[in-house]
Short mmCIF file of C-alpha atoms and ligand atoms in Angstrom, two decimals:
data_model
loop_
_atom_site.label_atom_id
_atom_site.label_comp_id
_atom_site.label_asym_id
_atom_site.label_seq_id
_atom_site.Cartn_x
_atom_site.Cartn_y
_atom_site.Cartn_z
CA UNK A 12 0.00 0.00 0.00
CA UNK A 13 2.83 2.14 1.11
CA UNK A 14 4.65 1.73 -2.41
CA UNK A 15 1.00 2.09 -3.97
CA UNK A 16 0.85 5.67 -2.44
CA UNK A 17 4.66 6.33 -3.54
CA UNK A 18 3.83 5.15 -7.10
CA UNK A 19 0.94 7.86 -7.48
CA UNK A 20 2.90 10.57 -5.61
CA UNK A 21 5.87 9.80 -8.31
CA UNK A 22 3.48 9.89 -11.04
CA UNK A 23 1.96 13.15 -9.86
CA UNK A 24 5.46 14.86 -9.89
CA UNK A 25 6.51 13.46 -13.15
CA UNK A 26 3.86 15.18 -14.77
CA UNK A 27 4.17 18.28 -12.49
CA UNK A 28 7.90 18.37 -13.85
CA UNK A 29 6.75 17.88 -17.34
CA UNK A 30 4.50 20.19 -17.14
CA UNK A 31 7.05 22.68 -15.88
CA UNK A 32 9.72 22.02 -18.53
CA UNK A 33 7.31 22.72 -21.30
CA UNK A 34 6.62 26.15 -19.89
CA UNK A 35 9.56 27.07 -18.61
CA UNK A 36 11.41 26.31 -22.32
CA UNK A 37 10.53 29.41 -24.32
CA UNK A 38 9.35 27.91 -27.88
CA UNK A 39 11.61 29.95 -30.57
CA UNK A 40 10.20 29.67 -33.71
CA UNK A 41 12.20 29.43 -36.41
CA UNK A 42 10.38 28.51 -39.74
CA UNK A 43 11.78 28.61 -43.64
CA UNK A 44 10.16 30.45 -46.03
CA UNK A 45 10.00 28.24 -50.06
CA UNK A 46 11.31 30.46 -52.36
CA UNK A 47 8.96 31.30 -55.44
CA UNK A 48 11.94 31.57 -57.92
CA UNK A 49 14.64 34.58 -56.98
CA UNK A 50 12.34 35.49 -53.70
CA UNK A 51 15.31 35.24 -51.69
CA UNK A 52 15.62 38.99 -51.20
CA UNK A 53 12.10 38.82 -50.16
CA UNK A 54 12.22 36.11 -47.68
CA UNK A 55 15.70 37.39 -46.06
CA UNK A 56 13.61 40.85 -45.79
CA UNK A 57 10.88 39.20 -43.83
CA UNK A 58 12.93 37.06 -41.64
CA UNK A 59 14.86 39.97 -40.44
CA UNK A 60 11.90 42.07 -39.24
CA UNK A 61 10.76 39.01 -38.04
CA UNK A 62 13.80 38.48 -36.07
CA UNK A 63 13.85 41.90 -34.62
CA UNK A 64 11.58 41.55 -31.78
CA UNK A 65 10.48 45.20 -31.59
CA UNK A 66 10.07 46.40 -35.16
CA UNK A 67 8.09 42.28 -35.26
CA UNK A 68 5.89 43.56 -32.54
CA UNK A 69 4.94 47.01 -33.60
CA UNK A 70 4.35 45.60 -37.53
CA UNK A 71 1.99 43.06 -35.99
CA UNK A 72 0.36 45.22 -33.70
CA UNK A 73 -0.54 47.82 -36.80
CA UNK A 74 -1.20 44.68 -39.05
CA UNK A 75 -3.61 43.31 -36.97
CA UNK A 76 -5.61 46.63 -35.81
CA UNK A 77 -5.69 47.65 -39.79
CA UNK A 78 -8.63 47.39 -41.90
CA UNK A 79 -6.52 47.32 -44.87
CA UNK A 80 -8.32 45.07 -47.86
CA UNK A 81 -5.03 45.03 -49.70
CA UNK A 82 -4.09 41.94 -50.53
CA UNK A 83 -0.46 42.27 -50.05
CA UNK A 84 -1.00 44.08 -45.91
CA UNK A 85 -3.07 40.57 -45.72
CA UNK A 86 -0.55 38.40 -47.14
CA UNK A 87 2.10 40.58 -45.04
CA UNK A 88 0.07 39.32 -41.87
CA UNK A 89 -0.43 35.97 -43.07
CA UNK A 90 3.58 35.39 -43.93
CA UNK A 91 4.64 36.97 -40.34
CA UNK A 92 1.44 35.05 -38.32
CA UNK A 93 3.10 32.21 -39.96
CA UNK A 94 7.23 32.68 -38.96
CA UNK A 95 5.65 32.72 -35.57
CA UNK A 96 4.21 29.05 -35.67
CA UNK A 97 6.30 26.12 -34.30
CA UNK A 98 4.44 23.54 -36.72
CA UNK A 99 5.96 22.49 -40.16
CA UNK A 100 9.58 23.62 -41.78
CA UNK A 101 8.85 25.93 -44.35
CA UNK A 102 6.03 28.12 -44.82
CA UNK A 103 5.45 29.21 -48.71
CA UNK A 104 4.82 32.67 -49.23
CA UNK A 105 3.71 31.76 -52.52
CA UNK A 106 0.35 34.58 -52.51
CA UNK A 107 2.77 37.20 -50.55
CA UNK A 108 5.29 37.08 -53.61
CA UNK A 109 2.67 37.41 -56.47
CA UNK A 110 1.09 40.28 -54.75
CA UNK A 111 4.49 42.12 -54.22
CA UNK A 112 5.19 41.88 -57.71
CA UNK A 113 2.05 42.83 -58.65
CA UNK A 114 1.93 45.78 -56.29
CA UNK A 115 5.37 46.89 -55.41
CA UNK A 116 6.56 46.44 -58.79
CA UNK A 117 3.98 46.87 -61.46
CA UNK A 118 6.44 48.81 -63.65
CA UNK A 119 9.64 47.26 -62.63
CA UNK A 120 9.57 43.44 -62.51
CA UNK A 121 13.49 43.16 -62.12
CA UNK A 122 13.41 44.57 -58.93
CA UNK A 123 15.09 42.29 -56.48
CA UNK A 124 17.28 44.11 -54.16
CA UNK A 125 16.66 43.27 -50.73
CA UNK A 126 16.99 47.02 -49.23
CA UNK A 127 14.71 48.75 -52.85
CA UNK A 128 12.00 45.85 -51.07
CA UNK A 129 12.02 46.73 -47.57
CA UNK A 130 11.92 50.53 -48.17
CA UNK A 131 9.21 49.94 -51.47
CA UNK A 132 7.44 48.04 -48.79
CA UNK A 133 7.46 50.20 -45.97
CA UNK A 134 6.24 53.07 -48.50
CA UNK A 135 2.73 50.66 -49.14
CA UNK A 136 2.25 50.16 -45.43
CA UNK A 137 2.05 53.92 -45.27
CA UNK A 138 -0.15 54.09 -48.45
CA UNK A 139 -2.29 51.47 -46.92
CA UNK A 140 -2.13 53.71 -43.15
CA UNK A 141 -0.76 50.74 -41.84
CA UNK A 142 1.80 52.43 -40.66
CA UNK A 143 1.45 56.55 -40.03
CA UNK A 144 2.42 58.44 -43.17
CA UNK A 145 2.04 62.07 -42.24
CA UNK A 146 4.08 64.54 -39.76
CA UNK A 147 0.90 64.71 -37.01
CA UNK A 148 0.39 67.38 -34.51
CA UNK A 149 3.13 66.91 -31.73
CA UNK A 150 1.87 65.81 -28.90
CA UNK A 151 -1.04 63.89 -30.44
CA UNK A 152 -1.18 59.95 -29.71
CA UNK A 153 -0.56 59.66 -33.56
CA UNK A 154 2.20 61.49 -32.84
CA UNK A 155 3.64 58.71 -31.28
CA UNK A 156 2.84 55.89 -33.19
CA UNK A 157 4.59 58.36 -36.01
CA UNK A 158 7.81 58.83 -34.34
CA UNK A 159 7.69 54.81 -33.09
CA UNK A 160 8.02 54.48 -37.23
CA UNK A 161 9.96 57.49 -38.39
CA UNK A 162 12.66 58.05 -36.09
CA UNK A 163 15.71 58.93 -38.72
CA UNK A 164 15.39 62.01 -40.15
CA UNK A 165 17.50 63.36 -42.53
CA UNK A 166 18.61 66.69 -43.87
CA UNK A 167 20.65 68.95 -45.64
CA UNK A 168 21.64 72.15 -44.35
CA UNK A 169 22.96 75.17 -47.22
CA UNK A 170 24.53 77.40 -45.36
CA UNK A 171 26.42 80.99 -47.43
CA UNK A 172 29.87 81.10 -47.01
CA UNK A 173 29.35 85.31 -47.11
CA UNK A 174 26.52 86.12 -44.93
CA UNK A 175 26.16 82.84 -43.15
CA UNK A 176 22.84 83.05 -43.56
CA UNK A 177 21.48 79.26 -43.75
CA UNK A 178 18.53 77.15 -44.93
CA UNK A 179 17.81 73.83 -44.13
CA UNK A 180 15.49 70.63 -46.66
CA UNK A 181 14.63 67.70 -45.28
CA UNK A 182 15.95 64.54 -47.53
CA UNK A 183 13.69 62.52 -49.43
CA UNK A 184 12.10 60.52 -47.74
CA UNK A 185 11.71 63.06 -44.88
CA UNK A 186 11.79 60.82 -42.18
CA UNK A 187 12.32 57.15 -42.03
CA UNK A 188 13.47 53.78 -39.71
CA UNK A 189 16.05 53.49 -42.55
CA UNK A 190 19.53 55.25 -42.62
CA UNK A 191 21.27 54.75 -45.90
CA UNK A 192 25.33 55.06 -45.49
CA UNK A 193 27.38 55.68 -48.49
CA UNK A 194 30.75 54.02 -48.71
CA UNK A 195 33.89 55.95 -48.45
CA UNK A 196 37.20 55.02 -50.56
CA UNK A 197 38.51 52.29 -48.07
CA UNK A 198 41.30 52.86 -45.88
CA UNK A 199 44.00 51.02 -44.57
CA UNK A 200 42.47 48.71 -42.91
CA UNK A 201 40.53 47.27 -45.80
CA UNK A 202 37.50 47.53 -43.84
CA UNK A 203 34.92 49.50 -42.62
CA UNK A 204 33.46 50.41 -39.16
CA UNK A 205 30.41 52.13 -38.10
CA UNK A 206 31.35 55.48 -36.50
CA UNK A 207 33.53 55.88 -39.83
CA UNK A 208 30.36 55.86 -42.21
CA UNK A 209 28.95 58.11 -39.60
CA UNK A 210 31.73 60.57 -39.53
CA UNK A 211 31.41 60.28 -43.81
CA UNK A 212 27.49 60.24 -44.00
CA UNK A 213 27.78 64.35 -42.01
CA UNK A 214 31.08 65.52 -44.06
CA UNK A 215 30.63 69.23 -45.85
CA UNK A 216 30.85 69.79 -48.88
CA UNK A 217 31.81 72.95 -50.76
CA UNK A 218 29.77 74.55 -53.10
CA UNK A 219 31.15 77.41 -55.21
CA UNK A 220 32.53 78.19 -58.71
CA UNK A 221 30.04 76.37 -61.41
CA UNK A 222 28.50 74.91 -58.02
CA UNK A 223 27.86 78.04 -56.04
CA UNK A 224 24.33 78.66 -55.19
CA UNK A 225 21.97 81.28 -55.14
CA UNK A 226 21.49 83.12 -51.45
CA UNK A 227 18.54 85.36 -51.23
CA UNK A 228 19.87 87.48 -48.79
CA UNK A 229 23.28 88.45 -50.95
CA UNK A 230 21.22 88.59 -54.31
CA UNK A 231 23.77 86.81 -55.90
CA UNK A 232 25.10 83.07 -56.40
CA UNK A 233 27.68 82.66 -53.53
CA UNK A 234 29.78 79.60 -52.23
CA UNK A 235 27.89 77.30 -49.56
CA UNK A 236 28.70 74.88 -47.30
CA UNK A 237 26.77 72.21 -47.72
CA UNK A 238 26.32 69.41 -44.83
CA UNK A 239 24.18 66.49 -44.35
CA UNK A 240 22.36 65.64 -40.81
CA UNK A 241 20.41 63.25 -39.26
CA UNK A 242 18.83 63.04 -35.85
CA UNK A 243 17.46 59.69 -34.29
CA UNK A 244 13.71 60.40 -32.08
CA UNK A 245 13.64 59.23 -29.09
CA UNK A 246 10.69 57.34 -29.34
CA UNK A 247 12.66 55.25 -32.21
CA UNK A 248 12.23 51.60 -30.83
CA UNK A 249 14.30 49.93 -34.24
CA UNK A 250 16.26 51.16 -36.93
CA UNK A 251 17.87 49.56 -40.21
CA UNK A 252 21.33 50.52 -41.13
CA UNK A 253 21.89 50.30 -45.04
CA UNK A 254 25.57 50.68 -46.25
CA UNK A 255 25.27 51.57 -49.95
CA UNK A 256 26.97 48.54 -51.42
CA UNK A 257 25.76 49.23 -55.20
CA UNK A 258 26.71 52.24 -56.62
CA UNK A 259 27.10 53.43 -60.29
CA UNK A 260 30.67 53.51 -61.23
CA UNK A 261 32.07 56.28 -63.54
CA UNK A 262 35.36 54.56 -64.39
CA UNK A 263 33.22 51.72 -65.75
CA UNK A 264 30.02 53.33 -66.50
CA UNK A 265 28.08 50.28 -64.76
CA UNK A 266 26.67 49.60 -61.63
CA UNK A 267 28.98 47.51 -59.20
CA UNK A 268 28.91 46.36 -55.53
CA UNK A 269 31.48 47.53 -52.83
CA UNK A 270 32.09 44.24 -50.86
CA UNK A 271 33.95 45.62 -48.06
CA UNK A 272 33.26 44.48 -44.91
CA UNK A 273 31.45 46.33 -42.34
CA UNK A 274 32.76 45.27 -38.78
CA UNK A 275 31.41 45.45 -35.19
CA UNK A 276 32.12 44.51 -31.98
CA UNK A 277 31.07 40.74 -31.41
CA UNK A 278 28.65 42.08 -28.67
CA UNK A 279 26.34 43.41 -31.58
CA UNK A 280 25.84 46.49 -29.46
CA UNK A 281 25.64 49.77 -31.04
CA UNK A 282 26.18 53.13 -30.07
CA UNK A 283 25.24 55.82 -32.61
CA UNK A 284 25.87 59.22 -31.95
CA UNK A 285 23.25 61.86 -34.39
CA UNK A 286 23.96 65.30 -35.67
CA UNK A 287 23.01 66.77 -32.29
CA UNK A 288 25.60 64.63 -30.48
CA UNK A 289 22.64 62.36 -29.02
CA UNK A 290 23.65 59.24 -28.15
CA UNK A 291 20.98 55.82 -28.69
CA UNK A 292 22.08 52.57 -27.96
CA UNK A 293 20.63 49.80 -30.15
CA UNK A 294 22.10 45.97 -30.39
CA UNK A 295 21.96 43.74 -33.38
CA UNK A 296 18.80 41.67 -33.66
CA UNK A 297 19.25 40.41 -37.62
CA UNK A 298 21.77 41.06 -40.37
CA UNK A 299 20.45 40.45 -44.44
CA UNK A 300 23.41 39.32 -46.12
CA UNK A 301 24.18 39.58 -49.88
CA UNK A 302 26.17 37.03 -51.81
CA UNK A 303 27.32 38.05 -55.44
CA UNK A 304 27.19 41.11 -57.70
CA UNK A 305 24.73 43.64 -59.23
CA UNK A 306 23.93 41.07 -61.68
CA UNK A 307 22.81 38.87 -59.36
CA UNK A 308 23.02 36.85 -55.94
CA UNK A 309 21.74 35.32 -53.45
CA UNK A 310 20.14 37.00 -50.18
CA UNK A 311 19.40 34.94 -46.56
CA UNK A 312 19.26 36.34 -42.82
CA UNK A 313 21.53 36.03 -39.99
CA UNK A 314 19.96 36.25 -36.78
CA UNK A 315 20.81 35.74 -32.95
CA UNK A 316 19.57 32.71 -33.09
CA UNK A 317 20.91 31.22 -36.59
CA UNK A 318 20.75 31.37 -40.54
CA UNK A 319 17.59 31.74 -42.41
CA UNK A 320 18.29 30.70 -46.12
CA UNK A 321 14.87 30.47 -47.69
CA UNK A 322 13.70 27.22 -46.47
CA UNK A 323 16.80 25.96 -44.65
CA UNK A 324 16.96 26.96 -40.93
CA UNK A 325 20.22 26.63 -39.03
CA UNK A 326 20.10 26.93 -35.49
CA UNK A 327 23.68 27.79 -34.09
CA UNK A 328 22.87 29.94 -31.18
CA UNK A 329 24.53 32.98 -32.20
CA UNK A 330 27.47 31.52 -33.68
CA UNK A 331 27.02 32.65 -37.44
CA UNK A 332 25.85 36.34 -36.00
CA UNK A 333 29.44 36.43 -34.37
CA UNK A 334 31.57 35.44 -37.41
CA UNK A 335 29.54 37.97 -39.63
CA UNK A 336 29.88 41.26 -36.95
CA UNK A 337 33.57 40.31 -36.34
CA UNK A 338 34.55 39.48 -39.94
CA UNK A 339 31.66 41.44 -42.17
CA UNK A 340 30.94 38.24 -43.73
CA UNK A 341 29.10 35.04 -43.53
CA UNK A 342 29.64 32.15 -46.14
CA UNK A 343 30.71 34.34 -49.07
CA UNK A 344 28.16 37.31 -48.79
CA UNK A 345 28.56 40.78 -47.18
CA UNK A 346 26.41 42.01 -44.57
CA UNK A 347 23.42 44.55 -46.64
CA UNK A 348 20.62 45.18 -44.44
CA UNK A 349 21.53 45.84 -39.91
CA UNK A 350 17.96 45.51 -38.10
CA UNK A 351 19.07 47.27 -35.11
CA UNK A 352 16.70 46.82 -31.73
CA UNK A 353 17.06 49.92 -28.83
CA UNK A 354 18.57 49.14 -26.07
CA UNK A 355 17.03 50.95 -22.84
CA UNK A 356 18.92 51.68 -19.70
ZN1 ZN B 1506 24.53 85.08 -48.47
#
């Protein structure tokens, strides 16, 4: 009777103590996406926003609360509702990829950079007012959905080298989660880091002679200094980093593809400093990769937690995200695409 008793007591706290281990493991999902035939810069795109937790959350929340009938915010929903599920390998995006090209690019079907798609499709959220698309009143709760969204904003300050009299434009587009970096001529170190592009992204640049411009207040065209700016919001939860790896080449008259490496520290952790001398904190959350030329490639994700390559998931536990912010490169592609998640103190 005594061992009876013992038996159902054991019994009892086996399944007690199975019950705890399955809540106590957090379930990471971590599903493939088929590619539909060159899709890869699609489904690397997706996996990274899907990978950084914040910019994931906020997309979903707006997603789900939108009344959008467009079928490409509904196949947006469907694709991310379905990188969260822990059943099957691979989802197939197959309805989300004919409604991209059908809507994002109606005019340009050759369209497959990874970085033209995630800006493209950020600017049909905000034609669908999925996510805000106009400068609200500050203050106003839209207000800060807006600035959750828009947090980079650029511009470009003209200022006379005679009367220092200034003006100042906002860049195109006036305010974004993106930050497009342009690549400076590489230095001895054959490689880049961040503060660098930074430091290159906010040089002046003199205008005068066949460049000078006209200043209202002189009447006349005078020289101007001419400097770029760009302030991160405080509200900013996520950011993406773009270095400009394609660029049109006047030595060759072609496009080509800068593959220079882009380096960090292997903590992932960021610290950006904006025009005003603000300082944000942000860690890496997801890195698209690019593998080959302007002719083509191939495109896949590295994440925290592995290597998304269309339908092929590797979990490594980090180990891939390491190599690529220590080295600049994982495999044989170049890091494109830095989904950078705030860090709060
Ligand atoms: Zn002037």
């Amino acid at each position: 009777m005594k061992n009876k008793i013992y038996s159902v007591f054991m019994f009892v706290l086996l399944l007690l103590a199975s019950d705890l281990q399955a809540a106590d493991v957090p379930v990471v999902p971590n599903i493939g996406l088929k590619n539909q035939g060159s899709t890869c810069y699609q489904n690397a795109t997706l996996q990274a926003i899907h990978k950084c937790t914040t910019l994931h959350d906020l997309l979903m929340e707006q997603l789900a609360a939108s009344t959008s009938q467009d079928p490409l915010v509904t196949e947006l929903r469907n694709t991310l509702v379905s990188l969260q599920s822990t059943v099957g390998v691979a989802y197939n995006p197959v309805l989300f990829a004919n409604n991209v090209c059908s809507a994002l690019y109606a005019n340009d079907a050759g369209q497959q950079d990874a970085g033209d798609f995630l800006t493209t499709l950020l600017a049909r959220l905000q034609t669908e007012a999925v996510i805000p698309n106009s400068t609200p009143v500050p203050g106003s709760l839209v207000d800060e959905s807006f600035a959750r969204w828009h947090g980079v904003s650029t511009s470009r300050s003209l200022t006379c080298d005679e009367c220092k009299g200034g003006r100042r434009s906002p860049l195109l587009p006036e305010c974004t989660c993106v930050l497009s970096l342009s690549l400076p001529a590489v230095g001895p170190l054959g490689s880049y880091r961040l503060p660098e592009l930074l430091t290159h992204f906010a040089v002046q640049e003199v205008l005068e002679g066949d460049n000078a411009v006209l200043c209202e207040a002189c009447a006349a065209k005078k020289k101007h200094i001419g400097q770029l700016d760009f302030t991160i919001n405080p509200d900013l939860s996520f950011m993406v980093l773009q270095p400009k790896r394609f660029k049109f080449d006047m030595s060759t008259m072609a496009m080509s593809k800068i593959t220079t490496p882009l380096i960090f520290d292997e903590s992932g952790v960021v610290e950006i400093s904006d025009s005003n001398g603000e300082q944000s904190r942000f860690t890496i959350m997801s890195v698209v990769v690019h593998q080959g030329d302007v002719s083509g490639g191939h495109y896949w994700t590295v994440s925290r937690d592995g290597v998304y390559n269309d339908p092929t998931v590797t979990l490594d536990a980090g180990a891939a995200m390491k190599t690529l912010l220590t080295t600049g490169r994982h495999s044989m592609g170049e890091g494109y695409l830095y989904f950078l998640q705030r860090l709060r103190e």
